[in-house]
Amino acid sequence: MRKVLLPSLIIIAASLLVIRIFYLQIVDDSFKLKSENNAIKKVYDYPERGYIYDRNGKLMVANQASYDIMVIPRDIKEDLNVAEFCALLNITREEYDKRIAKAKVYSPRLPSVFLSQLNKNEFAAFQEKIRKYEGFYFQKRSLRDYEVDYGANIFGFITQVNEKQIAQNPYYNSGDLIGKQGVEESYEEILRGIKGVKYIQKDKYNREIGPYKEGRYDTIAVAGEDINLTIDAELQKYGEELMINKRGGIVAIEPKSGEILALVTAPSYDPGILVGRQRSKNYTLLYHDSIAKPLYDRGLLAEYPPGSPFKILTGLVALQEGVVNEQTTFMCHHGFSYGGGRFMKCHGFGPHQLHNGIYNSCNTYFGQAYMLTINKYADPGKAVDVWSDHVKSFGLGQFMGYDLPTGKRGNIPTSKTYKRIYPNGGWRSSTIVSNAIGQGEVLMTPIQLANMMATVANQGYYYTPHIIKKIEGKKIDAKFTTKHTTTIDQKYFPPVISGLFDVYNKGTAYALKVNGIDICGKTGTAENFAKINGKRTQLKDHSIFVAFAPKDNPKIAIAIMIENGGFGANVAGPIASLMIEKYLRHKITRTDLETRVLNKSLAAEYAKLGGMNEASKIESVPKDSILQAKIVKPKTEAPKTEAKKTTIDTTKQN
């Protein structure tokens, strides 16, 4: 039996191997398609990219036909009339040689893009003579067709894949397009669809003789899925118009859902300039504009000291920690002394409690409340961590998890922060009191400020901000419908909201009221420092405003940051009132505010920081131009409160 077993196993194994080889080579020839078989040509059918709509069904991004000239270097005939070929495509001989050399480096036998994104007219001229140029053929693709001239930072753009992306994802081949930045990148797999492929048999003379295996392995293209964004197109457009000749960001959120209603960055550009044969040239100009940085989304990336709006959290944390109540009173004498001869200035005077402390934006009240919070604990490190945990429960000091590919954490200091700044110890509540009024080490992005106000509007909870509302045939990520609750009890929010409501009725935003709309808001003015000629210089303050409306059943929360805009009520505040009325009523009654904002230009202010090209304007870039702002962006630094500092000049905090 043992003598038979071994030979039997060998015979069985050999038989199985022969059968498998026969199957692979004779029956199943799909592996031939994966090899570089000279007799089979792959032709891809590129799908239409999914359309992009706003929350109300307005079409914002569609598609247009485009054509790439492809080349297989080894198939080019020696007698090709290069001069005629170059003239036809409007390129130089130098460009021709450079592109051919690049194609050969990629592969002499495989197709690669020679010239991309020809329009219909350019393609028509080439198509008539394509038979004369062996080795070249055209590949039809679908490019974006923007129905609007705003929202560039939201959409992103599509560009050719690079070698690294091809190596990482087998879906892509040389010359394929991929979404970059914005929703084009975030939802690439949904928008791109599925490529179709046809296998064409060629004879020994390299002539096409028909489909391989009668098209058995051919597949059809599947169009990408359409998506609806949470963006309100009209509100987005209006926000960008209000930001002309200004620099900063606007973020508006629907509190009850976390849906982003508007995401404005300024300066911006028309998304249409990143389509077609001039795309690369235009992108290079935008990318290298180190002055205006139009590709830099200030609503998501710019970290600023939040200024007085942060007092909202200072008050809530103090209430939660039980160190103050609604009746707790602090006397303000245009500021207050906080030990060692140090003094924090304030524009207020007289007794202040929570309510009038909010609508008068009293530094004394919130500075004292913050110090009581820290002094509650014997260990200031533990106290700061308790305070920090409360603040972070509003989504601050961390990546928020929204569905856009870029963002910043901001900064909410902890005990580790101060151990690093003061390695020898000695710091206490009076050392870090600037945190109380949104200065010190505190940094926030506009989207974090907007989410903070959405959380206050909801009286203690928020949903992760997101820009996707609907995907055809699919559900949106569950994390966008998951409620996040803060560490502040719900009972402490109504008195704070009452104070925010009276900011419009009695306080710093009285002149910004909109009849018939109950708005709760907070002005802010943040100190602004930058290095100019190597010296740390104080510049004109940033203008900040946060708000939500209506007071009961809020439908919009908003944050506005205007760089070098001055007092919060000067520029940012009017924009908030206008955006809120535009969204709730779809019209504007405060035309006086609208005229004031549209006519307000900060170009001269920005020019002081490094000059401005006389031929440029701070404006949205028209489709037929590449004009952009020429503004120096100062590096914002949070002023640190040091033990030796004797006076904090915060009279501009409002």
XYZ file of C-alpha atoms in Angstrom:
654
model
C 0.000 0.000 0.000
C 2.797 2.410 0.893
C 4.550 1.615 -2.393
C 1.465 2.703 -4.305
C 0.665 5.809 -2.228
C 3.634 7.975 -3.212
C 3.404 7.358 -6.985
C -0.359 7.950 -6.787
C 0.112 11.315 -5.097
C 2.677 12.346 -7.709
C 0.371 11.324 -10.575
C -2.608 13.147 -9.039
C -0.601 16.323 -8.388
C 0.867 16.265 -11.893
C -2.587 15.730 -13.391
C -4.033 18.661 -11.454
C -1.156 20.863 -12.547
C -1.633 19.913 -16.226
C -5.367 20.537 -15.994
C -4.771 23.942 -14.421
C -2.250 24.926 -17.072
C -4.635 23.787 -19.820
C -7.436 25.835 -18.278
C -5.342 28.973 -17.964
C -3.785 28.772 -21.420
C -6.634 27.347 -23.499
C -9.952 27.825 -21.716
C -9.454 30.964 -19.640
C -7.362 33.557 -21.466
C -8.200 36.482 -19.195
C -4.568 36.564 -18.073
C -3.650 37.532 -21.588
C -5.536 40.724 -21.032
C -3.401 41.536 -18.022
C -0.151 41.026 -19.868
C 1.343 43.536 -22.281
C 0.148 41.641 -25.319
C 1.043 43.498 -28.495
C -1.933 42.007 -30.327
C -4.523 43.413 -27.926
C -5.242 47.092 -27.413
C -7.121 48.429 -24.391
C -9.454 51.321 -25.058
C -11.014 52.956 -22.025
C -14.434 54.541 -21.949
C -14.380 57.244 -19.298
C -17.612 57.818 -17.379
C -19.292 61.119 -16.736
C -18.370 62.497 -13.367
C -21.260 62.919 -10.952
C -23.045 66.278 -10.946
C -22.927 68.564 -7.903
C -26.069 70.345 -6.670
C -26.718 72.663 -3.748
C -29.125 71.892 -0.889
C -32.089 73.222 -2.912
C -31.337 71.265 -6.093
C -29.554 74.063 -7.965
C -27.014 72.626 -10.404
C -23.578 73.991 -9.576
C -21.126 71.672 -11.342
C -21.834 69.688 -14.535
C -19.574 68.231 -17.257
C -18.327 69.105 -20.708
C -16.678 66.978 -23.361
C -12.910 67.144 -23.674
C -10.301 65.227 -25.633
C -6.766 64.128 -24.840
C -4.227 63.361 -27.537
C -2.592 60.061 -26.554
C 0.723 58.740 -27.848
C 2.408 55.340 -28.073
C 6.042 56.349 -28.777
C 7.184 53.189 -30.550
C 4.276 53.392 -33.015
C 5.287 56.842 -34.307
C 6.503 56.658 -37.912
C 9.887 58.122 -38.783
C 8.428 60.109 -41.656
C 5.995 62.003 -39.389
C 5.680 65.629 -40.497
C 6.479 67.137 -37.088
C 6.225 70.751 -38.261
C 2.715 70.217 -39.603
C 1.726 68.246 -36.510
C 2.929 71.033 -34.174
C 1.188 73.728 -36.184
C -2.059 71.773 -36.029
C -1.937 71.571 -32.229
C -0.434 75.048 -31.767
C 2.692 73.838 -29.951
C 6.397 74.370 -30.583
C 8.904 71.768 -31.737
C 10.586 72.086 -28.362
C 7.318 71.238 -26.605
C 6.824 68.291 -28.957
C 10.259 66.831 -28.220
C 9.806 67.321 -24.491
C 6.432 65.559 -24.446
C 7.662 62.642 -26.558
C 10.694 62.210 -24.292
C 8.430 62.155 -21.250
C 6.171 59.549 -22.876
C 9.171 57.327 -23.659
C 10.295 57.496 -20.043
C 6.863 56.321 -18.939
C 6.743 53.496 -21.514
C 7.624 53.200 -25.231
C 4.864 50.614 -25.671
C 2.053 51.966 -23.483
C -0.146 54.986 -24.222
C 0.294 58.185 -22.251
C -1.117 61.688 -22.539
C 0.642 63.837 -25.103
C -1.672 66.855 -24.951
C -4.630 67.104 -22.602
C -7.987 68.818 -22.472
C -8.568 69.953 -26.057
C -11.873 71.655 -26.625
C -14.257 70.711 -29.432
C -12.787 73.097 -31.995
C -9.190 72.049 -31.300
C -10.195 68.409 -31.445
C -12.126 68.816 -34.719
C -9.034 70.154 -36.492
C -6.932 67.239 -35.265
C -9.575 64.596 -35.978
C -9.622 65.466 -39.685
C -5.948 64.504 -40.087
C -5.442 61.916 -37.371
C -4.943 59.135 -39.941
C -1.689 60.811 -40.998
C -0.161 60.548 -37.545
C 0.310 56.928 -36.565
C 1.119 56.420 -32.908
C -1.306 59.166 -31.915
C -4.981 58.801 -31.130
C -7.540 60.688 -29.096
C -9.187 59.774 -25.816
C -12.533 61.339 -24.961
C -12.880 62.505 -21.383
C -15.307 64.493 -19.284
C -14.194 67.796 -17.748
C -16.014 69.972 -15.268
C -18.370 72.651 -16.495
C -19.032 75.141 -13.708
C -22.504 76.623 -13.736
C -21.475 79.186 -11.111
C -18.451 81.455 -10.724
C -18.132 81.068 -6.949
C -17.460 78.293 -4.429
C -14.018 77.332 -5.767
C -12.769 76.393 -2.290
C -15.786 74.119 -1.804
C -15.563 72.268 -5.099
C -11.806 71.865 -5.426
C -10.774 70.818 -8.932
C -9.758 67.811 -11.013
C -6.247 67.225 -12.254
C -4.126 64.458 -13.785
C -2.936 61.691 -11.499
C 0.750 61.500 -10.707
C 2.971 58.420 -10.591
C 2.559 58.025 -6.836
C -1.239 57.971 -7.104
C -1.059 55.424 -9.931
C 1.177 53.188 -7.825
C -1.168 53.452 -4.839
C -4.426 52.816 -6.670
C -4.756 50.392 -9.616
C -7.920 52.175 -10.770
C -5.861 54.973 -12.285
C -3.698 54.992 -15.405
C -1.442 57.664 -16.833
C -3.504 60.635 -17.942
C -6.504 59.830 -15.745
C -8.140 62.633 -13.794
C -8.616 62.753 -10.034
C -10.311 65.153 -7.633
C -8.093 67.417 -5.577
C -9.175 69.644 -2.705
C -12.781 70.281 -1.731
C -15.591 67.824 -2.351
C -13.917 66.624 -5.557
C -11.248 65.042 -3.354
C -13.454 64.036 -0.413
C -15.997 62.271 -2.620
C -13.693 61.169 -5.453
C -14.731 57.499 -5.361
C -18.409 58.429 -5.557
C -18.084 61.142 -8.203
C -15.618 59.419 -10.555
C -17.796 56.453 -11.591
C -16.387 53.244 -13.111
C -14.379 53.162 -16.319
C -15.496 50.942 -19.163
C -12.929 49.051 -21.240
C -12.847 47.529 -24.721
C -10.238 45.029 -25.926
C -9.356 45.459 -29.597
C -7.549 42.726 -31.550
C -4.739 43.797 -33.899
C -3.093 41.883 -36.722
C 0.629 41.472 -37.341
C 0.646 44.772 -39.203
C -0.694 46.508 -36.067
C -4.057 47.106 -37.726
C -7.259 46.826 -35.698
C -9.309 43.832 -36.821
C -12.182 43.888 -34.340
C -13.119 43.212 -30.720
C -11.146 40.568 -28.874
C -13.170 37.358 -28.267
C -16.241 39.106 -29.693
C -16.254 41.587 -26.812
C -16.593 38.934 -24.114
C -14.402 40.893 -21.724
C -15.607 44.370 -22.630
C -17.327 46.427 -19.938
C -19.401 49.592 -20.126
C -18.706 52.772 -18.200
C -20.845 53.562 -15.165
C -21.423 57.270 -14.516
C -20.486 58.740 -11.155
C -23.157 59.376 -8.555
C -24.686 62.835 -8.267
C -24.392 64.576 -4.906
C -26.262 67.374 -3.155
C -24.241 69.651 -0.924
C -25.534 71.308 2.228
C -24.446 74.644 0.755
C -27.081 77.248 -0.041
C -25.857 78.520 -3.412
C -27.424 81.962 -3.104
C -26.052 82.470 0.404
C -22.587 81.357 -0.745
C -22.691 83.752 -3.685
C -23.834 86.619 -1.484
C -21.127 85.939 1.077
C -18.414 86.047 -1.578
C -19.778 89.344 -2.910
C -19.665 90.863 0.571
C -16.045 89.741 0.968
C -14.749 91.523 -2.144
C -11.796 93.750 -1.198
C -11.451 91.953 2.112
C -9.531 89.008 3.435
C -10.871 86.390 5.816
C -13.559 83.759 6.109
C -17.287 83.230 6.674
C -18.771 79.945 7.911
C -22.512 79.417 8.364
C -23.984 76.235 9.883
C -27.503 74.926 10.442
C -27.395 74.222 14.207
C -29.906 71.379 14.326
C -28.065 69.288 11.726
C -24.467 70.518 11.476
C -24.969 71.188 7.766
C -22.622 73.851 6.370
C -24.725 76.515 4.663
C -21.872 78.708 3.437
C -18.096 78.377 3.445
C -16.519 81.570 2.159
C -12.838 82.365 1.880
C -11.401 85.597 0.532
C -9.637 86.334 -1.719
C -10.983 83.581 -3.940
C -11.155 82.833 -7.658
C -13.525 81.609 -10.336
C -13.393 77.775 -10.468
C -13.737 77.950 -14.252
C -10.124 79.061 -14.691
C -8.936 75.592 -13.638
C -10.507 73.867 -16.631
C -9.038 73.366 -20.081
C -5.548 73.688 -21.535
C -4.807 76.788 -19.446
C -5.593 74.960 -16.197
C -1.982 74.149 -15.374
C -0.766 77.665 -16.107
C -3.550 79.247 -14.080
C -3.061 76.885 -11.163
C 0.651 77.687 -11.108
C -0.146 81.389 -10.876
C -2.577 80.800 -8.017
C -0.231 78.415 -6.220
C 2.737 80.742 -6.327
C 0.776 83.793 -5.251
C 2.364 83.966 -1.805
C 0.739 87.322 -1.172
C -2.993 86.686 -1.571
C -2.896 82.875 -1.252
C -6.228 82.364 -3.056
C -5.885 78.574 -2.699
C -5.679 78.933 1.097
C -9.097 78.299 2.653
C -9.192 80.743 5.537
C -12.514 79.368 6.795
C -10.889 75.996 7.521
C -7.170 76.669 7.848
C -6.604 80.121 9.307
C -6.055 80.066 13.074
C -6.821 83.316 14.864
C -7.175 84.490 18.466
C -10.998 84.430 18.778
C -11.202 87.546 20.937
C -14.383 88.432 22.800
C -16.630 85.665 21.385
C -14.576 83.310 23.541
C -16.029 85.043 26.618
C -19.162 82.977 25.979
C -17.245 79.829 26.919
C -15.478 81.550 29.821
C -18.885 82.355 31.295
C -20.335 78.887 30.698
C -17.355 77.124 32.278
C -17.459 79.445 35.308
C -21.170 78.682 35.761
C -20.567 74.946 35.404
C -17.734 75.029 37.945
C -19.964 76.923 40.375
C -17.588 79.847 40.888
C -20.167 82.401 39.676
C -23.909 82.584 39.234
C -26.175 84.997 37.394
C -26.067 87.480 40.266
C -22.304 87.440 40.894
C -21.097 91.035 40.522
C -17.685 92.472 39.669
C -16.885 96.183 39.702
C -15.261 97.474 36.545
C -13.167 100.660 36.652
C -12.304 100.690 32.951
C -10.539 97.447 33.770
C -9.265 95.655 36.857
C -6.079 94.968 38.768
C -5.130 91.354 39.160
C -2.066 91.389 41.409
C 1.499 92.576 41.288
C 0.583 95.924 39.778
C -0.863 94.344 36.682
C -3.981 95.785 35.058
C -6.359 94.581 32.342
C -8.015 97.475 30.536
C -11.700 97.559 29.598
C -14.059 100.039 27.956
C -16.763 99.295 30.574
C -17.441 100.906 33.948
C -19.500 100.056 37.016
C -21.032 96.824 38.350
C -21.253 93.927 35.940
C -23.068 90.633 36.223
C -23.329 87.826 33.663
C -26.077 89.481 31.621
C -24.644 92.960 31.107
C -21.142 91.508 31.196
C -22.014 89.735 27.945
C -23.760 92.551 26.105
C -21.181 95.130 27.242
C -18.343 92.654 26.610
C -16.794 93.459 29.983
C -13.200 92.260 30.296
C -13.329 92.724 34.058
C -16.239 90.338 34.502
C -14.805 87.534 32.398
C -11.234 88.018 33.585
C -12.373 87.686 37.200
C -14.634 84.709 36.396
C -11.757 82.932 34.678
C -9.387 83.512 37.573
C -11.971 82.146 40.017
C -12.280 79.049 37.827
C -8.530 78.451 37.894
C -8.191 79.338 41.592
C -10.877 76.806 42.511
C -8.174 74.140 42.446
C -4.970 74.204 44.514
C -2.985 72.970 41.527
C -3.212 75.455 38.619
C -2.176 72.664 36.211
C -5.190 70.580 37.188
C -7.400 73.683 37.005
C -6.284 74.501 33.468
C -6.912 70.906 32.378
C -10.438 70.989 33.844
C -11.098 74.276 32.037
C -9.533 72.917 28.840
C -11.688 69.765 28.889
C -14.843 71.863 29.160
C -13.803 74.044 26.233
C -12.735 71.103 24.081
C -16.172 69.531 24.511
C -17.353 72.215 22.067
C -15.158 70.650 19.365
C -12.266 73.064 19.843
C -8.543 72.377 19.893
C -8.915 69.337 17.620
C -9.700 68.254 14.080
C -13.466 68.344 13.831
C -13.966 65.388 11.500
C -15.868 67.248 8.794
C -15.883 65.899 5.234
C -13.412 68.288 3.641
C -9.777 67.283 3.158
C -8.141 70.210 4.926
C -8.257 71.766 8.364
C -6.397 72.867 11.474
C -6.727 71.980 15.150
C -6.607 75.477 16.560
C -5.224 75.564 20.093
C -6.745 75.209 23.534
C -3.911 75.280 26.086
C -3.467 72.652 28.802
C -1.106 72.242 31.738
C 1.453 70.808 29.302
C 1.364 74.101 27.393
C 2.387 76.108 30.438
C 4.933 73.615 31.673
C 6.602 74.103 28.315
C 6.347 77.910 28.388
C 7.322 78.167 32.053
C 9.664 75.222 32.694
C 10.648 76.681 36.084
C 7.033 77.017 37.224
C 5.664 80.124 38.907
C 2.651 80.584 36.652
C -0.865 81.027 38.047
C -4.326 82.283 37.080
C -3.142 85.885 36.782
C -0.351 84.784 34.422
C -2.750 83.258 31.889
C -5.788 85.500 32.344
C -5.655 86.557 28.667
C -7.281 83.206 27.843
C -10.476 84.551 29.407
C -10.995 87.013 26.589
C -9.843 84.838 23.682
C -6.238 85.982 23.543
C -3.239 84.341 25.170
C -2.579 80.901 23.728
C -6.122 80.353 22.422
C -6.469 79.929 18.656
C -9.550 78.985 16.644
C -10.521 78.606 12.999
C -13.686 80.269 11.658
C -15.428 76.898 11.304
C -14.695 76.165 14.966
C -16.157 79.546 15.929
C -19.282 78.815 13.879
C -19.630 75.372 15.451
C -19.228 76.926 18.906
C -22.185 79.212 18.194
C -24.222 76.329 16.787
C -23.584 74.476 20.052
C -24.700 77.458 22.130
C -27.792 77.817 19.919
C -28.591 74.138 20.612
C -27.995 74.710 24.337
C -25.239 72.168 24.723
C -24.931 69.831 21.746
C -23.740 69.822 18.155
C -23.423 67.594 15.112
C -20.129 67.321 13.266
C -20.176 70.019 10.562
C -20.442 68.499 7.098
C -20.963 69.546 3.503
C -22.682 66.462 2.061
C -26.470 66.411 2.199
C -27.404 63.626 -0.193
C -25.655 60.992 -2.295
C -27.786 59.418 -4.978
C -28.570 55.859 -3.891
C -26.425 55.980 -0.736
C -26.563 57.086 2.889
C -24.259 59.740 4.267
C -21.740 58.798 6.942
C -23.410 58.036 10.289
C -20.912 60.248 12.125
C -22.710 63.280 10.712
C -25.945 62.300 12.449
C -24.308 61.476 15.791
C -25.009 64.007 18.550
C -22.067 65.384 20.565
C -22.919 66.747 24.011
C -20.785 69.242 25.895
C -19.754 69.018 29.552
C -21.866 72.111 30.343
C -25.318 71.458 31.816
C -28.208 72.649 29.668
C -29.548 74.934 32.439
C -26.581 77.315 32.082
C -27.196 78.162 28.432
C -30.454 80.234 28.635
C -28.932 83.081 30.726
C -25.964 83.275 28.369
C -28.279 83.297 25.336
C -30.272 86.093 26.960
C -27.104 88.159 27.203
C -26.244 87.412 23.569
C -29.724 88.513 22.528
C -29.227 91.862 24.251
C -25.951 92.405 22.411
C -28.329 93.476 19.615
C -30.876 95.204 21.865
C -28.632 97.094 24.295
C -25.030 96.314 23.532
C -22.217 96.461 21.019
C -24.332 95.349 18.018
C -27.320 97.648 18.627
C -26.809 99.397 15.274
C -26.863 96.056 13.447
C -30.412 94.968 14.340
C -32.703 93.549 11.659
C -36.369 94.271 12.369
C -38.413 91.126 12.852
C -35.453 88.774 13.357
C -34.292 87.958 16.879
C -30.513 87.638 16.529
C -28.126 86.566 19.275
C -24.549 87.644 18.670
C -21.189 88.688 19.995
C -18.711 91.206 18.636
C -14.997 90.602 18.860
C -11.740 92.371 18.144
C -8.565 90.306 18.271
C -5.064 91.700 18.563
C -2.963 91.017 15.485
C 0.806 90.698 15.426
C 3.162 89.976 12.540
C 6.850 90.043 11.785
C 7.720 92.939 9.490
C 11.382 93.499 8.611
C 12.261 91.011 11.319
C 10.397 92.887 14.066
C 7.264 91.766 15.892
C 4.786 94.505 15.019
C 1.222 95.090 16.167
C -1.070 95.599 13.196
C -4.670 96.674 12.851
C -6.894 94.287 14.792
C -8.963 91.496 13.253
C -12.721 92.081 13.118
C -14.759 89.142 14.437
C -18.453 88.452 14.837
C -20.445 85.351 15.796
C -24.217 85.006 15.838
C -27.228 82.736 15.494
C -30.889 83.328 14.664
C -33.703 83.213 15.393
C -33.226 83.195 19.186
C -35.879 80.509 19.522
C -35.576 77.545 17.150
C -32.292 78.745 15.550
C -31.828 77.998 11.857
C -28.401 79.511 11.205
C -25.224 80.018 13.220
C -22.436 82.066 11.701
C -18.871 83.224 12.287
C -17.098 85.978 10.381
C -13.399 86.818 10.563
C -12.052 89.833 8.670
C -8.292 90.253 8.814
C -7.190 93.787 9.767
C -10.842 94.825 9.835
C -10.751 96.655 13.172
C -13.659 96.602 15.635
C -16.010 93.634 15.392
C -19.035 95.843 14.749
C -17.322 97.719 11.920
C -17.082 95.065 9.207
C -17.729 91.537 10.489
C -20.914 92.483 12.369
C -22.766 94.008 9.388
C -21.831 90.972 7.271
C -23.362 88.674 9.915
C -26.648 90.589 9.956
C -26.826 90.618 6.165
C -26.038 86.911 5.802
C -28.632 85.975 8.412
C -31.356 88.054 6.757
C -30.414 86.741 3.320
C -30.780 83.141 4.477
C -33.970 83.565 6.511
C -35.820 85.977 4.224
C -34.054 85.643 0.844
C -33.998 89.434 0.644
C -32.285 92.383 2.301
C -34.039 95.202 4.175
C -30.877 96.636 5.760
C -29.713 98.056 2.455
C -27.741 100.674 4.384
C -25.573 97.921 5.857
C -25.286 96.248 2.467
C -24.078 99.428 0.786
C -21.629 100.026 3.609
C -20.113 96.547 3.345
C -19.953 96.439 -0.457
C -18.204 99.801 -0.525
C -15.794 98.875 2.258
C -12.340 98.119 0.899
C -9.377 97.060 3.011
C -6.997 97.097 0.052
C -5.122 100.103 1.400
C -4.700 98.393 4.761
C -3.294 95.267 3.156
C -1.064 97.319 0.893
C 0.716 98.672 3.980
C 1.830 95.144 4.768
C 3.877 94.703 1.621
C 2.423 96.532 -1.323
C -0.127 95.630 -3.946
C 0.240 95.226 -7.662
C -1.517 98.214 -9.213
C -2.950 96.001 -11.949
C -4.631 93.713 -9.421
C -7.786 93.951 -7.383
C -8.981 91.934 -4.438
C -11.887 90.350 -6.214
C -13.291 87.134 -7.571
C -11.360 86.185 -10.688
C -13.417 86.440 -13.898
C -13.452 83.374 -16.148
C -11.371 85.000 -18.847
C -8.756 86.401 -16.497
C -6.242 85.352 -13.873
C -6.384 88.562 -11.847
C -5.916 87.965 -8.154
C -5.182 89.886 -4.996
C -1.648 90.951 -4.231
C -1.693 91.035 -0.466
C 0.944 90.136 2.084
C -0.482 87.747 4.629
C 1.027 88.504 8.012
C 1.898 85.633 10.266
C -0.573 85.882 13.117
C 0.929 85.199 16.496
C -0.966 84.869 19.752
C 0.498 87.296 22.272
C 1.675 85.408 25.335
C 0.930 86.804 28.781
C 4.140 86.831 30.757
C 4.568 87.220 34.504
C 6.535 90.464 34.025
C 3.834 92.125 31.945
C 2.209 94.935 33.912
C -0.662 95.970 31.650
C -2.910 94.141 29.195
C -4.362 96.665 26.780
C -7.703 95.141 25.857
C -9.855 98.231 25.616
C -10.638 97.210 22.050
C -12.176 93.913 23.162
C -15.856 94.241 22.411
